[in-house]
Amino acid sequence: MSSASSTTSGATKPASTRANPANKWEAAADWTDGRLGIYSLAKANLRKIFPDHWSFMLGEICLYTFIIIILTGVYLTLFFKPSMGEVIYNGSYVPLKGISMSEAYASTLDISFEVRGGLLIRQIHHWAALVFVAAMLVHMMRVFFTGAFRKPREVNWVFGFLLLVLGMFDGFFGYSLPDDLLSGTGIRFMEGAILAVPVIGTYIQMFLYGGEFPGHDIIPRFFTIHVLLIPGIMLGLLVAHLILVFYHKHTQWAGPGKTEKNVVGMPLMPVYMAKAGGFFFLVFGLIAVISAIASINPIWAYGPYRPDQVSTDAQPDWYMGFSEGLIRVMPGWEISLWGHTLNLGVFVPLMIFPLVLVAIAVYPFIEGWITGDKREHHILDRPRNAPVRTALGAAWISLYLVLLIGGGNDLFATHLHLSLNDITYFVRIGFFVVPVITFIVTKRWCLGLQRRDKEKVLHGRETGVIKRLPHGEFVEVHAQLPQKDLYKLTAHEQVQPVQLPAQTDENGVAGKAGIFTRTRAKLSRGFYGEGSQIPKPTAEEHHEITSGHGHH
Amino acid sequence: MKKLSARRRHPLAALVVLLLALAATGGLYAAFAPADKAQADVAAQSLAIDEGKKLFAVGCSSCHGLNGQGSSAGPSLVGVGSASVDFQVGTGRMPAQQPGAQVPSKQNIYSQAEIDQLAAFVASLGPGPVTPTKEQYTSTNPDDISKGGELFRTNCAQCHNFAGQGGALTKGKYAPSLEGADAKHIYEAMQTGPQNMPSFPDTTMPEEQKKQIVAFVRHTNSDEPNPGGLTLGSLGPVTEGLFGWIFGLGTLIAVAIWVAAHTTKAKKS
């Protein structure tokens, strides 16, 4: 084991050039260390500790699907021709023989039917993209509901949010590239949305499309945006996101021995290297299996895009579905001003679309402002212990789901035998009502769970053992929770609402708090006031009850 | 001529003229009358109409009236033609089970012979689209599939979807799925425009094009496997998204839970 110890001593002196490496591998490692300083890097990071919980692996799913998308995407660029030049199809897919189409569409057909493994790679690329965005959303919700966005992680929250938005748009651009009947309809829709913007809409449309729709520029431009611009930005953000995860260290659940100052878990090397590496192959394998058995974006069935054709079931991929819902349920209002038409039916949804996303993105900053909390937080909140936050998150999800129903209103109509118009009216009303109901229900649900926790701490868990007392009464025996569980259920701190400063100053002159201060105090009462949290059991209460005699 | 003219008021003149007229009529009839076979057809046709009228009185008249003149419960059938009857009864849509946004297809309870009799009766009410023959809707040219596909995407896909899976219309109405639809019925639907469908008469869409569309629909619905695997209903990105969430992300989260649950045990000291 002398070689091992010499390696360790070498690690303490980066850029060392030792005389006698034990074998050629060590020599190679020394050579690399002399130039890149890998020993000190490895020493600092290989033993980095990560906590263990399945929900901390959601981000890993995002990372791995992103890698899969890049790998398969590179393969697809080898064969895809981003051109709107017109060709007559003469490939092996019989139902399109002799049809004129763009080169982009023809080359996608060739990828699907002539290129070896092409269809599988295309399907892996597309399925991985759907799962990528879904995983990002779930990962973001995990961070949201556990309060992992609090200081010092607000910037990383914003990075993650930008990755989600960029992922959505890159997905949309990728979906548009094959120039099939479905995606062409999407590009046409985008043109309409741009044109609905007052004053600058027509200029942006002409600039982006290089002339009247469809023109010859849009597919090549989308191609550059899809394979170069957005993935480049995403890659940079992803690296920054991961560096910050390393720098901040991972959050953890409350538990005995876990504090705001430590991380309890296992080291990166060897435990998480093995687990994360293995998980990558599981993710890749599962996506490959799905891609091998289930068709996605069957562009051959859609046919080539022609502006005079359209198919029903023309929807975007799921992550753009809520924008589709907005546009489908918005009444087709128009107003005419000084000879110009303002198309509210399209313009209003176009403005609400970013608001839906931004609403969730700014939440950490709003909460930080209300609490005025400047401390670092590395212990996660259980969602029930932050009822208003949890209820707001649930309300946002319900709004998102209502809009998704609006986006797929035709399929809900045909498959549930409902009237399309009824679904549209439901979504119009539900857009305003469902989030409110969800908020109220979730908040009460959280409070109920807090009460349940309190009861468990004070009275123990129900054992299912029924005892008959001498005077005939039946009681169920409760068992005290183990110390560890008691700690977990009571570890959370309960924020107290901020108080308004005294109404009179030191000279007795009546002063009035500013509108911001008053709003903040009001919100704080709403978030953390009496109706928004159940006082957690104190040690005294617990002691009093457990030291008493008999049962309760 | 004078002799003839002088006798024109003879008491028997009228009789002679009548005989001549009868002979002419008979002669003309003998010359122009249809052959024996045609005479039998007419007999069969009128028999079919009679039989059809009886069937109509039992199954259809409560809504469409005894003479197909229509009522508040059902439209007039004058001029809808035999193709309409063949489609509506052949697909089980008629007789309707109940009123509603749209009459769905169901198990057909009439034999083809009975349908033909009903069709003959309704066709006798006024001229209309005629039931197509097999040659009209059966394509033999393989190029027809791709031409039909283009026509289908131009004329049909906006309601019936790119793969003929059907789609929603307003207020509970819908374009039905074309899966398993008979070639003849597809052709007749285009001819007659049943329920909420617009009609595509030969003046708008020539016979040849209808045949091509039928060829495309038949090819799309054939048992040939989909190149990409499961079609997920051929309903576009909505079902794909649902599948991706449930079987993609759902399974991956299950795998994550499994991986997180299996870890090296920390040494407890």
GROMACS .gro file of C-alpha atoms in nm, chain A residues 52-54 57-58 61 94-97 99 113 119 123 127 130-131 134-135 137-138 175 181-182 266 271 275 279 282-283 286-287 290-298 300-304 306 308-313 315-318 408 410-411 413-415 418-421, chain B residues 142-143 145-147 149-151 153-154 156-163 165-172 174-175 216 219 226-232 234-245 247-249 251-253 255-266:
model
  134
   52ASP     CA    1  -2.986   1.084   0.024
   53HIS     CA    2  -3.350   1.130  -0.080
   54TRP     CA    3  -3.532   1.034  -0.397
   57MET     CA    4  -3.262   1.295  -0.789
   58LEU     CA    5  -3.523   1.483  -0.994
   61ILE     CA    6  -3.323   1.319  -1.442
   94VAL     CA    7  -4.557   0.483  -5.017
   95PRO     CA    8  -4.840   0.715  -4.902
   96LEU     CA    9  -4.627   1.022  -4.974
   97LYS     CA   10  -4.475   0.914  -5.306
   99ILE     CA   11  -4.587   1.457  -5.323
  113PHE     CA   12  -3.708   0.551  -4.306
  119LEU     CA   13  -3.623   0.671  -3.642
  123GLN     CA   14  -3.788   0.915  -3.109
  127TRP     CA   15  -3.925   1.150  -2.586
  130LEU     CA   16  -4.075   1.570  -2.332
  131VAL     CA   17  -3.940   1.404  -2.018
  134ALA     CA   18  -4.150   1.754  -1.738
  135ALA     CA   19  -3.864   1.665  -1.505
  137LEU     CA   20  -4.105   2.130  -1.386
  138VAL     CA   21  -4.127   1.860  -1.118
  175TYR     CA   22  -4.090   2.052  -3.296
  181LEU     CA   23  -4.842   1.969  -4.131
  182LEU     CA   24  -4.859   1.982  -3.749
  266MET     CA   25  -2.255   0.997   0.163
  271VAL     CA   26  -2.114   0.620  -0.341
  275LYS     CA   27  -2.537   0.575  -0.791
  279PHE     CA   28  -2.897   0.619  -1.263
  282LEU     CA   29  -3.125   0.362  -1.610
  283VAL     CA   30  -3.261   0.690  -1.746
  286LEU     CA   31  -3.580   0.361  -2.001
  287ILE     CA   32  -3.605   0.644  -2.255
  290ILE     CA   33  -4.007   0.394  -2.452
  291SER     CA   34  -3.872   0.522  -2.784
  292ALA     CA   35  -3.853   0.170  -2.917
  293ILE     CA   36  -4.214   0.085  -2.836
  294ALA     CA   37  -4.408   0.411  -2.866
  295SER     CA   38  -4.426   0.642  -3.163
  296ILE     CA   39  -4.380   1.015  -3.113
  297ASN     CA   40  -4.441   1.292  -3.365
  298PRO     CA   41  -4.521   1.060  -3.659
  300TRP     CA   42  -4.508   1.080  -4.203
  301ALA     CA   43  -4.871   1.057  -4.094
  302TYR     CA   44  -4.910   1.436  -4.067
  303GLY     CA   45  -4.792   1.496  -4.422
  304PRO     CA   46  -4.587   1.793  -4.545
  306ARG     CA   47  -4.904   2.337  -4.692
  308ASP     CA   48  -5.401   2.553  -4.723
  309GLN     CA   49  -5.415   2.236  -4.515
  310VAL     CA   50  -5.474   2.170  -4.149
  311SER     CA   51  -5.554   1.870  -3.931
  312THR     CA   52  -5.757   1.863  -3.615
  313ASP     CA   53  -5.569   1.768  -3.296
  315GLN     CA   54  -5.162   2.098  -3.052
  316PRO     CA   55  -4.811   2.186  -2.940
  317ASP     CA   56  -4.607   1.952  -2.723
  318TRP     CA   57  -4.739   1.942  -2.367
  408GLY     CA   58  -5.676   1.981  -2.522
  410ASP     CA   59  -6.128   1.890  -2.835
  411LEU     CA   60  -5.987   1.560  -2.707
  413ALA     CA   61  -6.483   1.662  -2.570
  414THR     CA   62  -6.456   1.355  -2.793
  415HIS     CA   63  -6.321   1.114  -2.535
  418LEU     CA   64  -6.878   1.634  -2.355
  419SER     CA   65  -6.960   1.950  -2.542
  420LEU     CA   66  -6.657   2.143  -2.661
  421ASN     CA   67  -6.833   2.467  -2.572
  694PRO     CA   68  -5.120   0.233  -5.624
  695ASP     CA   69  -5.049   0.603  -5.689
  697ILE     CA   70  -5.292   0.644  -5.203
  698SER     CA   71  -5.058   0.944  -5.204
  699LYS     CA   72  -5.293   1.152  -5.421
  701GLY     CA   73  -5.362   1.158  -4.891
  702GLU     CA   74  -5.311   1.505  -5.028
  703LEU     CA   75  -5.685   1.541  -5.098
  705ARG     CA   76  -5.541   1.659  -4.582
  706THR     CA   77  -5.697   1.937  -4.787
  708CYS     CA   78  -6.108   1.602  -4.455
  709ALA     CA   79  -5.826   1.624  -4.196
  710GLN     CA   80  -5.948   1.947  -4.036
  711CYS     CA   81  -6.237   1.752  -3.882
  712HIS     CA   82  -6.144   1.385  -3.910
  713ASN     CA   83  -5.774   1.432  -3.809
  714PHE     CA   84  -5.467   1.343  -4.017
  715ALA     CA   85  -5.514   0.970  -3.960
  717GLN     CA   86  -5.931   0.932  -3.600
  718GLY     CA   87  -6.214   1.184  -3.585
  719GLY     CA   88  -6.238   1.506  -3.391
  720ALA     CA   89  -6.463   1.739  -3.196
  721LEU     CA   90  -6.714   1.983  -3.344
  722THR     CA   91  -6.920   2.235  -3.153
  723LYS     CA   92  -7.175   2.154  -2.882
  724GLY     CA   93  -7.125   1.780  -2.856
  726TYR     CA   94  -6.818   1.539  -3.373
  727ALA     CA   95  -6.651   1.404  -3.683
  768PHE     CA   96  -5.591   0.662  -4.870
  771HIS     CA   97  -5.454   0.230  -4.646
  778ASN     CA   98  -4.691   0.184  -3.763
  779PRO     CA   99  -4.319   0.241  -3.832
  780GLY     CA  100  -4.268   0.416  -3.498
  781GLY     CA  101  -4.434   0.159  -3.271
  782LEU     CA  102  -4.752   0.223  -3.071
  783THR     CA  103  -4.956   0.500  -3.234
  784LEU     CA  104  -5.098   0.621  -2.899
  786SER     CA  105  -5.278   0.889  -3.360
  787LEU     CA  106  -5.413   1.191  -3.173
  788GLY     CA  107  -5.110   1.418  -3.182
  789PRO     CA  108  -4.908   1.569  -2.897
  790VAL     CA  109  -5.179   1.549  -2.627
  791THR     CA  110  -5.159   1.173  -2.586
  792GLU     CA  111  -4.783   1.185  -2.634
  793GLY     CA  112  -4.755   1.430  -2.346
  794LEU     CA  113  -4.975   1.214  -2.127
  795PHE     CA  114  -4.771   0.906  -2.212
  796GLY     CA  115  -4.443   1.092  -2.151
  797TRP     CA  116  -4.556   1.209  -1.808
  799PHE     CA  117  -4.466   0.620  -1.847
  800GLY     CA  118  -4.161   0.842  -1.899
  801LEU     CA  119  -4.126   1.065  -1.596
  803THR     CA  120  -4.132   0.541  -1.429
  804LEU     CA  121  -3.813   0.745  -1.386
  805ILE     CA  122  -3.934   0.879  -1.052
  807VAL     CA  123  -3.667   0.422  -1.046
  808ALA     CA  124  -3.525   0.720  -0.852
  809ILE     CA  125  -3.715   0.610  -0.540
  810TRP     CA  126  -3.579   0.260  -0.587
  811VAL     CA  127  -3.221   0.385  -0.631
  812ALA     CA  128  -3.250   0.613  -0.328
  813ALA     CA  129  -3.387   0.328  -0.118
  814HIS     CA  130  -3.090   0.105  -0.202
  815THR     CA  131  -2.777   0.256  -0.067
  816THR     CA  132  -2.467   0.156   0.122
  817LYS     CA  133  -2.550   0.151   0.488
  818ALA     CA  134  -2.365   0.406   0.692
   0.00000   0.00000   0.00000
